[in-house]
mmCIF file of C-alpha atoms in Angstrom:
data_model
loop_
_atom_site.group_PDB
_atom_site.id
_atom_site.type_symbol
_atom_site.label_atom_id
_atom_site.label_comp_id
_atom_site.label_asym_id
_atom_site.label_seq_id
_atom_site.Cartn_x
_atom_site.Cartn_y
_atom_site.Cartn_z
ATOM 1 C CA MET W 4 -49.699 18.992 16.706
ATOM 2 C CA ASN W 5 -48.778 21.819 13.879
ATOM 3 C CA ASP W 6 -45.907 20.601 12.138
ATOM 4 C CA GLY W 7 -44.980 23.728 10.281
ATOM 5 C CA GLY W 8 -47.441 25.003 8.221
ATOM 6 C CA GLY W 9 -47.297 25.724 4.811
ATOM 7 C CA GLY W 10 -44.449 23.574 4.380
ATOM 8 C CA ASP W 11 -45.553 20.460 5.707
ATOM 9 C CA SER W 12 -49.286 20.707 5.472
ATOM 10 C CA GLY W 13 -51.928 20.361 2.659
ATOM 11 C CA GLY W 14 -51.677 16.926 0.012
ATOM 12 C CA THR W 15 -48.914 17.912 -2.103
ATOM 13 C CA GLY W 16 -46.381 15.400 -2.345
ATOM 14 C CA VAL W 17 -45.228 14.161 -5.664
ATOM 15 C CA ARG W 18 -47.418 11.100 -6.622
ATOM 16 C CA GLY W 19 -46.215 7.973 -8.318
ATOM 17 C CA ARG W 20 -45.259 7.042 -11.551
ATOM 18 C CA SER W 21 -48.375 4.739 -12.417
ATOM 19 C CA GLY W 22 -50.906 7.958 -11.100
ATOM 20 C CA GLY W 23 -51.516 6.470 -7.579
ATOM 21 C CA GLY W 24 -50.634 8.483 -4.498
ATOM 22 C CA ASP W 25 -49.124 6.319 -2.874
ATOM 23 C CA GLU W 26 -48.068 3.439 -4.906
ATOM 24 C CA GLY W 27 -44.329 2.431 -4.882
ATOM 25 C CA GLY W 28 -44.420 -0.266 -7.166
ATOM 26 C CA ASP W 29 -44.321 -4.162 -6.643
ATOM 27 C CA GLY W 30 -41.049 -4.610 -4.930
ATOM 28 C CA GLY W 31 -39.751 -2.644 -2.192
ATOM 29 C CA VAL W 32 -38.748 1.408 -2.336
ATOM 30 C CA LEU W 33 -35.369 0.137 -1.424
ATOM 31 C CA ASP W 34 -34.670 -2.191 -4.220
ATOM 32 C CA ALA W 35 -35.443 0.883 -6.449
ATOM 33 C CA LEU W 36 -32.646 2.975 -4.649
ATOM 34 C CA GLY W 37 -29.963 1.365 -7.142
ATOM 35 C CA GLY W 38 -30.980 2.684 -10.597
ATOM 36 C CA LEU W 39 -31.677 6.286 -8.654
ATOM 37 C CA ASP W 40 -29.421 8.514 -9.384
ATOM 38 C CA GLY W 41 -29.562 11.965 -6.666
ATOM 39 C CA ILE W 42 -30.212 10.192 -3.428
ATOM 40 C CA ALA W 43 -28.299 11.121 -0.259
ATOM 41 C CA LEU W 44 -27.782 9.581 3.184
ATOM 42 C CA ARG W 45 -29.087 12.383 3.879
ATOM 43 C CA HIS W 46 -32.565 11.713 2.237
ATOM 44 C CA LEU W 47 -33.591 8.715 3.681
ATOM 45 C CA ARG W 48 -31.942 9.652 7.098
ATOM 46 C CA GLY W 49 -34.660 12.756 7.207
ATOM 47 C CA PHE W 50 -37.193 10.683 6.092
ATOM 48 C CA LEU W 51 -36.679 7.961 8.337
ATOM 49 C CA ALA W 52 -36.353 10.570 11.463
ATOM 50 C CA VAL W 53 -39.465 11.878 10.297
ATOM 51 C CA ALA W 54 -41.221 8.247 9.896
ATOM 52 C CA GLU W 55 -40.320 7.687 13.385
ATOM 53 C CA GLU W 56 -41.466 10.869 15.097
ATOM 54 C CA ARG W 57 -44.513 11.906 13.719
ATOM 55 C CA SER W 58 -43.586 15.280 13.054
ATOM 56 C CA PHE W 59 -41.197 17.060 11.249
ATOM 57 C CA THR W 60 -40.705 19.418 13.808
ATOM 58 C CA HIS W 61 -39.758 16.787 16.314
ATOM 59 C CA ALA W 62 -37.631 15.099 13.271
ATOM 60 C CA ALA W 63 -35.710 18.614 12.657
ATOM 61 C CA ASP W 64 -35.007 18.606 16.277
ATOM 62 C CA ARG W 65 -33.530 15.317 16.510
ATOM 63 C CA LEU W 66 -31.468 16.274 13.593
ATOM 64 C CA ARG W 67 -29.989 19.419 14.342
ATOM 65 C CA ILE W 68 -31.368 21.067 11.579
ATOM 66 C CA GLY W 69 -34.024 23.695 10.690
ATOM 67 C CA GLN W 70 -37.518 21.610 9.871
ATOM 68 C CA PRO W 71 -37.570 24.270 6.122
ATOM 69 C CA ALA W 72 -34.365 22.304 4.984
ATOM 70 C CA LEU W 73 -36.263 18.830 6.247
ATOM 71 C CA THR W 74 -39.689 19.505 4.760
ATOM 72 C CA ARG W 75 -37.206 20.299 1.909
ATOM 73 C CA THR W 76 -35.288 17.198 1.782
ATOM 74 C CA VAL W 77 -38.367 14.316 2.593
ATOM 75 C CA ARG W 78 -39.736 16.006 -0.770
ATOM 76 C CA ALA W 79 -36.669 15.564 -2.796
ATOM 77 C CA LEU W 80 -36.815 11.783 -2.013
ATOM 78 C CA GLU W 81 -40.394 12.302 -2.432
ATOM 79 C CA THR W 82 -39.614 13.411 -6.187
ATOM 80 C CA THR W 83 -36.242 11.095 -7.133
ATOM 81 C CA LEU W 84 -38.619 8.166 -5.680
ATOM 82 C CA GLY W 85 -41.982 9.009 -8.033
ATOM 83 C CA ALA W 86 -44.117 7.954 -4.565
ATOM 84 C CA ARG W 87 -45.216 9.940 -1.501
ATOM 85 C CA LEU W 88 -44.058 8.533 0.961
ATOM 86 C CA LEU W 89 -45.768 10.952 3.689
ATOM 87 C CA ASP W 90 -48.997 12.050 4.108
ATOM 88 C CA ARG W 91 -49.367 15.478 5.731
ATOM 89 C CA THR W 92 -51.622 17.837 7.483
ATOM 90 C CA THR W 93 -51.990 20.993 9.969
ATOM 91 C CA ARG W 94 -52.313 18.439 12.538
ATOM 92 C CA ARG W 95 -50.589 14.929 11.815
ATOM 93 C CA VAL W 96 -47.684 13.048 9.449
ATOM 94 C CA GLU W 97 -48.519 9.545 8.969
ATOM 95 C CA LEU W 98 -46.493 6.889 6.473
ATOM 96 C CA THR W 99 -48.286 6.089 3.110
ATOM 97 C CA ASP W 100 -48.040 2.249 1.744
ATOM 98 C CA ALA W 101 -44.765 3.014 0.534
ATOM 99 C CA GLY W 102 -43.569 4.975 3.512
ATOM 100 C CA ARG W 103 -44.302 1.941 5.312
ATOM 101 C CA ARG W 104 -42.488 -0.380 3.142
ATOM 102 C CA LEU W 105 -39.372 2.328 3.070
ATOM 103 C CA HIS W 106 -39.190 2.978 6.781
ATOM 104 C CA ALA W 107 -39.509 -1.030 7.068
ATOM 105 C CA GLU W 108 -36.245 -1.591 5.270
ATOM 106 C CA LEU W 109 -34.408 1.701 6.169
ATOM 107 C CA ALA W 110 -34.585 0.755 10.067
ATOM 108 C CA PRO W 111 -32.714 -1.974 10.671
ATOM 109 C CA LEU W 112 -30.403 -1.048 7.397
ATOM 110 C CA LEU W 113 -29.324 2.521 8.445
ATOM 111 C CA PRO W 114 -27.676 1.646 11.647
ATOM 112 C CA ARG W 115 -26.170 -0.759 9.990
ATOM 113 C CA LEU W 116 -24.740 1.208 7.187
ATOM 114 C CA ALA W 117 -23.298 3.574 9.812
ATOM 115 C CA ALA W 118 -21.634 1.139 12.393
ATOM 116 C CA ALA W 119 -19.652 0.381 8.472
ATOM 117 C CA LEU W 120 -19.000 3.437 7.777
ATOM 118 C CA ARG W 121 -17.718 3.985 11.775
ATOM 119 C CA PRO W 122 -14.204 4.337 11.808
ATOM 120 C CA PRO W 123 -12.756 1.381 13.352
ATOM 121 C CA THR W 124 -12.023 1.211 16.843
ATOM 122 C CA GLY W 125 -7.761 1.279 17.690
ATOM 123 C CA ARG W 126 -5.062 3.682 15.799
ATOM 124 C CA ALA W 127 -4.657 3.265 12.187
ATOM 125 C CA LEU W 128 -2.351 1.661 11.226
ATOM 126 C CA LEU W 129 -0.343 2.135 7.424
ATOM 127 C CA ARG W 130 0.899 -1.482 6.269
ATOM 128 C CA LEU W 131 5.998 0.040 5.212
ATOM 129 C CA GLY W 132 6.686 -2.955 3.481
ATOM 130 C CA PHE W 133 10.237 -3.469 2.686
ATOM 131 C CA THR W 134 13.344 -6.193 2.413
ATOM 132 C CA SER W 135 16.735 -6.628 3.811
ATOM 133 C CA LEU W 136 16.910 -2.832 5.779
ATOM 134 C CA LEU W 137 14.767 0.307 6.085
ATOM 135 C CA PRO W 138 16.200 3.146 5.012
ATOM 136 C CA ALA W 139 17.305 5.677 7.726
ATOM 137 C CA ALA W 140 15.207 8.568 5.342
ATOM 138 C CA CYS W 141 12.203 6.297 6.683
ATOM 139 C CA THR W 142 12.785 7.369 10.226
ATOM 140 C CA PRO W 143 11.800 10.912 10.081
ATOM 141 C CA LEU W 144 9.192 10.392 7.391
ATOM 142 C CA THR W 145 7.323 8.181 9.720
ATOM 143 C CA ALA W 146 7.205 10.316 12.435
ATOM 144 C CA ALA W 147 5.884 13.733 10.502
ATOM 145 C CA PHE W 148 3.116 10.757 9.131
ATOM 146 C CA GLU W 149 1.949 9.560 12.483
ATOM 147 C CA ALA W 150 1.752 13.356 13.881
ATOM 148 C CA ALA W 151 0.127 13.970 10.767
ATOM 149 C CA THR W 152 -2.490 11.630 10.689
ATOM 150 C CA GLY W 153 -2.622 9.801 14.139
ATOM 151 C CA ALA W 154 -2.152 7.261 12.596
ATOM 152 C CA GLY W 155 0.434 4.482 13.564
ATOM 153 C CA VAL W 156 3.076 2.559 11.192
ATOM 154 C CA ARG W 157 3.466 -1.606 11.438
ATOM 155 C CA LEU W 158 6.335 -2.150 9.640
ATOM 156 C CA VAL W 159 6.168 -5.373 7.262
ATOM 157 C CA ARG W 160 9.023 -7.271 5.979
ATOM 158 C CA ARG W 161 8.996 -9.573 2.880
ATOM 159 C CA ASP W 162 11.275 -10.853 0.448
ATOM 160 C CA SER W 163 9.571 -10.419 -2.510
ATOM 161 C CA PRO W 164 10.663 -8.292 -5.157
ATOM 162 C CA LEU W 165 7.530 -5.387 -4.062
ATOM 163 C CA ALA W 166 7.827 -6.082 -0.274
ATOM 164 C CA GLY W 167 4.730 -7.584 -0.244
ATOM 165 C CA LEU W 168 2.682 -4.520 -2.880
ATOM 166 C CA GLU W 169 1.597 -7.548 -5.114
ATOM 167 C CA ALA W 170 0.052 -9.968 -2.669
ATOM 168 C CA GLY W 171 -1.844 -6.597 -1.127
ATOM 169 C CA GLU W 172 0.389 -7.679 2.238
ATOM 170 C CA SER W 173 2.089 -3.721 1.867
ATOM 171 C CA ASP W 174 0.209 -0.377 2.025
ATOM 172 C CA VAL W 175 3.828 1.397 0.555
ATOM 173 C CA ALA W 176 6.598 -0.345 0.547
ATOM 174 C CA VAL W 177 10.024 0.798 -0.048
ATOM 175 C CA VAL W 178 11.875 -0.524 -3.141
ATOM 176 C CA ARG W 179 15.194 -0.608 -4.006
ATOM 177 C CA GLY W 180 16.153 -0.725 -7.942
ATOM 178 C CA GLU W 181 14.439 0.384 -10.958
ATOM 179 C CA VAL W 182 10.943 -0.224 -10.263
ATOM 180 C CA PRO W 183 9.374 -2.477 -14.035
ATOM 181 C CA GLY W 184 6.969 0.168 -15.853
ATOM 182 C CA ASP W 185 4.460 -2.832 -16.042
ATOM 183 C CA ALA W 186 4.064 -2.988 -11.863
ATOM 184 C CA GLY W 187 1.024 -0.735 -11.462
ATOM 185 C CA LEU W 188 2.819 1.223 -9.445
ATOM 186 C CA ARG W 189 2.939 5.031 -8.257
ATOM 187 C CA THR W 190 6.121 5.844 -6.996
ATOM 188 C CA ALA W 191 8.261 9.028 -5.005
ATOM 189 C CA LEU W 192 12.081 8.697 -5.127
ATOM 190 C CA LEU W 193 13.592 8.291 -1.363
ATOM 191 C CA LEU W 194 16.526 9.177 -2.263
ATOM 192 C CA HIS W 195 20.306 7.135 -3.957
ATOM 193 C CA GLU W 196 22.683 4.767 -1.867
ATOM 194 C CA PRO W 197 25.955 4.074 -3.086
ATOM 195 C CA ARG W 198 26.957 0.544 -3.830
ATOM 196 C CA VAL W 199 29.590 -1.421 -1.570
ATOM 197 C CA ALA W 200 31.166 -4.993 -2.594
ATOM 198 C CA ALA W 201 31.151 -7.462 0.158
ATOM 199 C CA LEU W 202 33.886 -10.059 0.334
ATOM 200 C CA PRO W 203 34.327 -13.495 1.768
ATOM 201 C CA ARG W 204 37.231 -12.176 4.285
ATOM 202 C CA THR W 205 38.937 -15.705 4.182
ATOM 203 C CA PRO W 206 38.845 -16.301 -0.080
ATOM 204 C CA PRO W 207 38.520 -20.433 -0.004
ATOM 205 C CA PRO W 208 42.436 -21.369 -1.050
ATOM 206 C CA ALA W 209 43.162 -23.013 -4.645
ATOM 207 C CA GLY W 210 41.640 -26.518 -4.791
ATOM 208 C CA ASP W 211 39.090 -25.888 -1.875
ATOM 209 C CA SER W 212 36.019 -28.008 -3.007
ATOM 210 C CA ALA W 213 33.949 -25.678 -1.369
ATOM 211 C CA ALA W 214 34.595 -22.843 -4.966
ATOM 212 C CA HIS W 215 33.733 -25.781 -7.092
ATOM 213 C CA ARG W 216 29.134 -25.858 -5.820
ATOM 214 C CA THR W 217 29.092 -23.442 -7.755
ATOM 215 C CA PRO W 218 27.095 -24.190 -11.412
ATOM 216 C CA GLY W 219 29.815 -24.819 -13.832
ATOM 217 C CA PRO W 220 32.044 -26.918 -15.488
ATOM 218 C CA PRO W 221 33.643 -29.578 -12.595
ATOM 219 C CA PRO W 222 37.278 -28.792 -12.231
ATOM 220 C CA ARG W 223 40.140 -30.898 -14.388
ATOM 221 C CA PRO W 224 42.299 -32.921 -13.058
ATOM 222 C CA ASP W 225 45.461 -31.043 -12.935
ATOM 223 C CA GLY W 226 42.884 -27.919 -11.041
ATOM 224 C CA SER W 227 42.445 -25.417 -13.663
ATOM 225 C CA GLY W 228 39.671 -24.579 -15.385
ATOM 226 C CA PRO W 229 37.122 -21.585 -14.696
ATOM 227 C CA ALA W 230 36.595 -22.901 -10.842
ATOM 228 C CA ALA W 231 40.537 -22.281 -10.201
ATOM 229 C CA ALA W 232 39.826 -18.943 -11.848
ATOM 230 C CA ARG W 233 37.067 -17.945 -10.155
ATOM 231 C CA GLN W 234 39.383 -18.779 -6.597
ATOM 232 C CA ALA W 235 42.819 -17.072 -8.158
ATOM 233 C CA ALA W 236 40.525 -13.715 -9.023
ATOM 234 C CA LEU W 237 38.750 -13.987 -5.614
ATOM 235 C CA ARG W 238 42.780 -14.180 -3.954
ATOM 236 C CA ALA W 239 43.911 -11.018 -5.629
ATOM 237 C CA VAL W 240 41.301 -9.216 -4.341
ATOM 238 C CA ALA W 241 40.888 -10.663 -1.050
ATOM 239 C CA ARG W 242 42.788 -7.623 1.062
ATOM 240 C CA ARG W 243 41.885 -4.379 -0.978
ATOM 241 C CA ARG W 244 39.980 -1.467 0.396
ATOM 242 C CA VAL W 245 38.623 0.221 -2.893
ATOM 243 C CA LEU W 246 37.698 -1.325 -6.337
ATOM 244 C CA ASP W 247 36.299 0.017 -9.168
ATOM 245 C CA TRP W 248 32.693 -0.987 -10.817
ATOM 246 C CA ALA W 249 34.526 -1.776 -14.180
ATOM 247 C CA GLU W 250 36.521 -5.053 -12.384
ATOM 248 C CA LEU W 251 33.795 -6.545 -10.631
ATOM 249 C CA ALA W 252 33.351 -7.876 -14.558
ATOM 250 C CA ASP W 253 35.616 -10.391 -13.506
ATOM 251 C CA LEU W 254 34.836 -11.610 -10.757
ATOM 252 C CA PRO W 255 32.305 -13.778 -9.116
ATOM 253 C CA LEU W 256 28.629 -12.465 -8.841
ATOM 254 C CA VAL W 257 26.601 -13.675 -5.532
ATOM 255 C CA VAL W 258 23.109 -11.876 -7.072
ATOM 256 C CA ASN W 259 20.349 -12.120 -4.569
ATOM 257 C CA THR W 260 17.618 -12.241 -7.345
ATOM 258 C CA VAL W 261 14.941 -11.637 -5.973
ATOM 259 C CA THR W 262 14.979 -9.006 -3.756
ATOM 260 C CA GLY W 263 18.524 -7.777 -4.749
ATOM 261 C CA SER W 264 19.013 -4.210 -6.446
ATOM 262 C CA THR W 265 22.321 -5.764 -8.546
ATOM 263 C CA ARG W 266 21.948 -7.209 -11.754
ATOM 264 C CA PRO W 267 24.934 -7.970 -14.190
ATOM 265 C CA GLU W 268 22.377 -5.731 -16.623
ATOM 266 C CA LEU W 269 24.415 -2.958 -15.234
ATOM 267 C CA TRP W 270 27.577 -3.591 -17.058
ATOM 268 C CA PRO W 271 28.021 -2.632 -20.355
ATOM 269 C CA ALA W 272 26.873 -5.854 -22.284
ATOM 270 C CA ASP W 273 30.440 -7.153 -24.233
ATOM 271 C CA ARG W 274 31.903 -7.159 -20.199
ATOM 272 C CA ARG W 275 30.007 -8.001 -17.506
ATOM 273 C CA PRO W 276 30.439 -10.363 -14.621
ATOM 274 C CA GLN W 277 28.981 -13.849 -14.573
ATOM 275 C CA PRO W 278 26.902 -15.036 -11.859
ATOM 276 C CA VAL W 279 27.853 -17.992 -9.988
ATOM 277 C CA CYS W 280 25.551 -18.229 -7.287
ATOM 278 C CA THR W 281 21.784 -16.688 -6.637
ATOM 279 C CA ALA W 282 19.867 -16.487 -3.469
ATOM 280 C CA GLY W 283 16.249 -15.951 -2.957
ATOM 281 C CA ASN W 284 16.890 -13.841 -0.106
ATOM 282 C CA PHE W 285 19.294 -10.951 1.297
ATOM 283 C CA ASP W 286 19.848 -13.723 4.498
ATOM 284 C CA GLU W 287 20.708 -16.650 1.984
ATOM 285 C CA TRP W 288 22.727 -13.806 -0.031
ATOM 286 C CA LEU W 289 24.589 -12.769 3.075
ATOM 287 C CA GLU W 290 26.100 -16.758 3.453
ATOM 288 C CA ALA W 291 27.013 -17.103 0.450
ATOM 289 C CA VAL W 292 29.281 -14.132 0.284
ATOM 290 C CA ALA W 293 30.599 -15.382 3.149
ATOM 291 C CA ALA W 294 30.732 -18.846 2.221
ATOM 292 C CA GLY W 295 33.232 -17.688 -0.538
ATOM 293 C CA HIS W 296 30.999 -18.651 -3.890
ATOM 294 C CA GLY W 297 31.663 -14.853 -4.867
ATOM 295 C CA VAL W 298 31.774 -11.224 -4.223
ATOM 296 C CA GLY W 299 28.132 -9.350 -3.496
ATOM 297 C CA VAL W 300 27.508 -5.850 -4.352
ATOM 298 C CA ALA W 301 25.138 -4.124 -1.804
ATOM 299 C CA PRO W 302 24.097 -0.404 -0.523
ATOM 300 C CA GLU W 303 26.135 0.668 1.503
ATOM 301 C CA PRO W 304 23.472 0.930 4.641
ATOM 302 C CA VAL W 305 23.943 -2.875 4.320
ATOM 303 C CA ALA W 306 27.637 -2.571 5.408
ATOM 304 C CA GLU W 307 26.835 -0.230 8.449
ATOM 305 C CA ARG W 308 23.675 -2.088 9.694
ATOM 306 C CA HIS W 309 24.395 -5.826 8.832
ATOM 307 C CA PRO W 310 28.328 -6.340 9.782
ATOM 308 C CA HIS W 311 29.241 -10.388 9.520
ATOM 309 C CA PRO W 312 32.580 -11.800 10.482
ATOM 310 C CA GLY W 313 33.041 -13.442 7.354
ATOM 311 C CA ILE W 314 32.789 -10.766 4.958
ATOM 312 C CA ARG W 315 34.730 -7.561 4.527
ATOM 313 C CA TYR W 316 32.602 -4.713 2.693
ATOM 314 C CA VAL W 317 34.781 -2.239 0.218
ATOM 315 C CA ARG W 318 34.149 0.636 -1.332
ATOM 316 C CA LEU W 319 33.501 1.103 -4.767
ATOM 317 C CA LYS W 320 34.430 3.281 -7.479
ATOM 318 C CA ASN W 321 32.621 4.192 -10.263
ATOM 319 C CA ALA W 322 29.616 2.566 -9.541
ATOM 320 C CA PRO W 323 25.733 3.578 -10.286
ATOM 321 C CA ALA W 324 23.973 4.785 -6.725
ATOM 322 C CA VAL W 325 21.130 2.312 -5.906
ATOM 323 C CA PRO W 326 17.806 4.364 -6.051
ATOM 324 C CA VAL W 327 15.272 3.911 -3.532
ATOM 325 C CA HIS W 328 11.361 4.451 -4.320
ATOM 326 C CA LEU W 329 8.391 4.472 -2.332
ATOM 327 C CA ALA W 330 5.892 2.662 -3.985
ATOM 328 C CA LEU W 331 2.306 1.871 -4.090
ATOM 329 C CA PRO W 332 -0.233 0.444 -6.229
ATOM 330 C CA ALA W 333 -1.863 3.446 -8.782
ATOM 331 C CA ARG W 334 -4.806 1.970 -8.507
ATOM 332 C CA ASP W 335 -6.785 1.800 -5.358
ATOM 333 C CA ALA W 336 -4.677 2.919 -2.746
ATOM 334 C CA HIS W 337 -5.201 2.948 0.986
ATOM 335 C CA PRO W 338 -6.101 6.596 1.645
ATOM 336 C CA LEU W 339 -3.308 6.521 4.556
ATOM 337 C CA ALA W 340 -0.510 5.857 1.432
ATOM 338 C CA GLU W 341 -1.697 8.176 -0.253
ATOM 339 C CA ARG W 342 -1.019 10.687 2.035
ATOM 340 C CA PHE W 343 2.336 8.953 3.304
ATOM 341 C CA LEU W 344 3.743 9.172 -0.310
ATOM 342 C CA ALA W 345 2.475 12.467 -0.676
ATOM 343 C CA LEU W 346 4.756 13.379 2.740
ATOM 344 C CA ALA W 347 8.132 11.598 1.173
ATOM 345 C CA ALA W 348 7.254 13.714 -2.180
ATOM 346 C CA ARG W 349 7.107 17.417 -0.371
ATOM 347 C CA PRO W 350 10.773 19.229 -0.990
#
């Protein structure tokens, strides 16, 4: 069988490092690949095809490439390995000892590698993390992402500061408030949300024991003290329709310390509200406000999407807006998360 004339004929393969034409070292040839630069999958596929077809002509047809290109590919592999893998004549192609060893290792390995690199069956999914609620801006963004990539988006709610990013439970996340500089994240600003105040619809009357379950000194025998003062402050604003941001410094504050976006540090250092009740997630925060423990502050969409029979939402003047970011790990981020962030960053 003629396999391509001058391109394939003659004993022109590269000789081994030790001087022997067929020697590839004492160990398996594949053991050396980790330390050899320049070897690509096309070199290994080309060699494997020739080794199985015993013909450059048939192997080139199988790979749907030109025979001269296949010849150069196999010779490049031999040059890099420093070993002759094939004996070529005008009539036949045979494996050398080194070639047989390499073929024995590659034959089961390459199909497994191809299977590992094949896209997974089914639709690819991006995990989008969030805490209490997803901004409305994410709806068109998700639709644009799905149209551009063909991937789906799975919503993942996590009661953690970074909505599951820190635990690897989400690929990209909505983060409200300022993102810590040492969090190891890349971010894109989505929008700013106004803040509203959340007031108990029925503040506890003076002397109600429910008002004393929060931290602080117990009430005095005459009913006065910090707890009584907090009750009075809540009753004073119970029917207000608008509050100023500065006024909140005089009110007891309910703080979601895990996923909330409002901390006392947002007020001036010499005039800050005192947290009298803390919550570990949005639902606890909501019920603590409804129970009359204090006033809460939340992004405006909370009022629209989380009405509560025990809470009145009140407009806040002069309140700083809540920055809403998309965040993903600064290193080793999911490729789909990169696409999602790039879409969000477009003007």
